[in-house]
Short mmCIF file of C-alpha atoms in Angstrom, two decimals:
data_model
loop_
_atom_site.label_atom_id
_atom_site.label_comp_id
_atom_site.label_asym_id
_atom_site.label_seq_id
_atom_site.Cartn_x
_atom_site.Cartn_y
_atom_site.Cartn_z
CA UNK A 1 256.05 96.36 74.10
CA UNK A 2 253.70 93.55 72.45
CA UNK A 3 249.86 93.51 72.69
CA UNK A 4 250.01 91.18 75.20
CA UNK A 5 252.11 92.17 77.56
CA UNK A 6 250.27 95.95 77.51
CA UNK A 7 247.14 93.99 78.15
CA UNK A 8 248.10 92.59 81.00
CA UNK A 9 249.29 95.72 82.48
CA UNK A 10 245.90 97.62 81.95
CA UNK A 11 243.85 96.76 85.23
CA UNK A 12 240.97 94.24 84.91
CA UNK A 13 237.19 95.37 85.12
CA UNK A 14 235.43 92.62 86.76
CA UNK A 15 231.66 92.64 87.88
CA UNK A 16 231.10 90.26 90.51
CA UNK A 17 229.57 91.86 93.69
CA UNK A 18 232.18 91.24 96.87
CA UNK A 19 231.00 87.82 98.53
CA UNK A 20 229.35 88.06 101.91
CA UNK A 21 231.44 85.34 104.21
CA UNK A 22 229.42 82.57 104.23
CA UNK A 23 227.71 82.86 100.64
CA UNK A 24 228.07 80.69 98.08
CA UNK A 25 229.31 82.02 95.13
CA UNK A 26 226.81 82.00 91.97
CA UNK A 27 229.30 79.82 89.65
CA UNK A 28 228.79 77.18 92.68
CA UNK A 29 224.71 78.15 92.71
CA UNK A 30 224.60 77.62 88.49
CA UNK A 31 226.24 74.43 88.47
CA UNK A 32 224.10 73.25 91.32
CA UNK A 33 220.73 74.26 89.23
CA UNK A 34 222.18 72.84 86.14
CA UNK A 35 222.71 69.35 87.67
CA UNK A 36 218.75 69.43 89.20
CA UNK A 37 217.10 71.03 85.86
CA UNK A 38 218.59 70.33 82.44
CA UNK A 39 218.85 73.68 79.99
CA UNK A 40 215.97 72.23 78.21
CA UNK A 41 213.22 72.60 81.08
CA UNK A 42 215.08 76.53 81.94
CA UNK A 43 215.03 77.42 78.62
CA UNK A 44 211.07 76.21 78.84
CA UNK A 45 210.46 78.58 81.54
CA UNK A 46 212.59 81.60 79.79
CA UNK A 47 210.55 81.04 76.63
CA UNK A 48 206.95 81.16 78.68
CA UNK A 49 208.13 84.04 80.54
CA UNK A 50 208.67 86.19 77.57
CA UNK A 51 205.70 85.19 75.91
CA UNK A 52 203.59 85.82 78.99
CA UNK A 53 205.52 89.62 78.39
CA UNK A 54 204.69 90.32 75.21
CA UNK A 55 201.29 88.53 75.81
CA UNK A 56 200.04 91.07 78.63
CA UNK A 57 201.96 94.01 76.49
CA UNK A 58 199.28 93.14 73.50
CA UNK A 59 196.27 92.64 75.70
CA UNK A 60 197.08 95.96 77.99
CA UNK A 61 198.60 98.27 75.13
CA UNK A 62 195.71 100.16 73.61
CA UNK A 63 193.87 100.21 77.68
CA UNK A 64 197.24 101.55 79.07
CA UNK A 65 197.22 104.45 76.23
CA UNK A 66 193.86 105.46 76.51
CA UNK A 67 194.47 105.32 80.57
CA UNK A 68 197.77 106.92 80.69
CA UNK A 69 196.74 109.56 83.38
CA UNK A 70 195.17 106.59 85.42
CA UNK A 71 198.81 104.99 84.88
CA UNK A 72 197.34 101.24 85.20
CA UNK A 73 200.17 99.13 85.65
CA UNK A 74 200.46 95.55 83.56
CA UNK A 75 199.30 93.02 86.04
CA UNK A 76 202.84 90.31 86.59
CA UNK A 77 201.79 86.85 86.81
CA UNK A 78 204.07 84.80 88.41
CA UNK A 79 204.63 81.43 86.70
CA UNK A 80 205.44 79.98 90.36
CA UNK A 81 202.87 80.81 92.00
CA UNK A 82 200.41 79.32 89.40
CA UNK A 83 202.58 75.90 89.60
CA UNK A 84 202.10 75.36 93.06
CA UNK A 85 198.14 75.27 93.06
CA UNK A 86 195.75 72.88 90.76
CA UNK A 87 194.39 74.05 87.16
CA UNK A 88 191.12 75.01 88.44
CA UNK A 89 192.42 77.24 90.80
CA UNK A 90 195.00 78.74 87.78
CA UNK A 91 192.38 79.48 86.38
CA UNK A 92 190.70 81.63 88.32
CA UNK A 93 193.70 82.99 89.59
CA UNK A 94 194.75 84.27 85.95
CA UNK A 95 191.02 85.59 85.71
CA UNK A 96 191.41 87.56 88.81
CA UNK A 97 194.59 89.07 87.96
CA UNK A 98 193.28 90.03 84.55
CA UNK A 99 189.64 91.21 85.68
CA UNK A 100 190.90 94.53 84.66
CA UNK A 101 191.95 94.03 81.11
CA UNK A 102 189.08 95.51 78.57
CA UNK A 103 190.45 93.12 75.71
CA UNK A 104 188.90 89.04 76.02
CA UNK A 105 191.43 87.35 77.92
CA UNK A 106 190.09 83.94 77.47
CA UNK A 107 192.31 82.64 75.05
CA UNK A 108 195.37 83.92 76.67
CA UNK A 109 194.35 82.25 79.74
CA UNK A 110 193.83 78.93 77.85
CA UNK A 111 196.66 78.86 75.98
CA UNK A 112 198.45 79.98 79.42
CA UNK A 113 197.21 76.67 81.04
CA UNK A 114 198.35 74.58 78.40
CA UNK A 115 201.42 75.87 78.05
CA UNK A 116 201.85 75.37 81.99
CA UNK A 117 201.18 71.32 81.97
CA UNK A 118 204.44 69.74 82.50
CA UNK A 119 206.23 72.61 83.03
CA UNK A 120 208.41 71.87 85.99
CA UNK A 121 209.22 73.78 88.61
CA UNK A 122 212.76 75.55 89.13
CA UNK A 123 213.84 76.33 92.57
CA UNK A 124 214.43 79.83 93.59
CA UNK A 125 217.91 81.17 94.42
CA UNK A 126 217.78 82.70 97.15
#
């Protein structure tokens, strides 16, 4: 018996989640966003999110160790959210949801802002 033909004996692991009737599959949902948003403005808004991580990981690291009993969760900041309102009001928004952080926060905040103009929005799957 070859390689090939015990491989395709052995029964196949696959990890899609049964489809509910009426539900798109995701394939049909990826191609969809791919059309609307090139790679370039998702792989935008993957890059900001993960420096918005490691960001809030620097600023709350040394607070959440010294508060561990307290167990202060890192505040999430939701890059939608912030796109759907004006600067001024990211601003203050980002303020609030930092109020908490005992390291300056300023200069994330700015460099948050910046990094937000012409960053365009990607619709949600839902």
């Amino acid at each position: 018996m070859s390689m090939a033909s015990k491989s395709r004996d052995l029964p196949r692991v696959t990890f899609q989640a049964p489809e509910k009737p009426g539900e798109e599959s995701s394939h049909k949902k990826l191609g969809k966003l791919t059309v609307k948003y090139n790679r370039k403005d998702l792989q935008r808004w993957l890059d900001l999110e993960e420096w918005i991580d490691a960001q809030l990981q620097e600023l709350y690291q040394y607070q959440l160790q010294e508060e561990a009993d307290a167990a202060t969760p890192e505040p999430e900041i939701d890059i939608e959210d912030l796109l759907e309102v004006s600067n001024e009001e990211q601003k203050s928004k980002l303020q609030e949801i930092l109020h908490e952080c005992s390291r300056p926060t300023e200069d994330f905040i700015t460099e948050l802002l910046s990094r937000l103009q012409g960053l365009r929005k990607i619709p949600q799957r839902k």
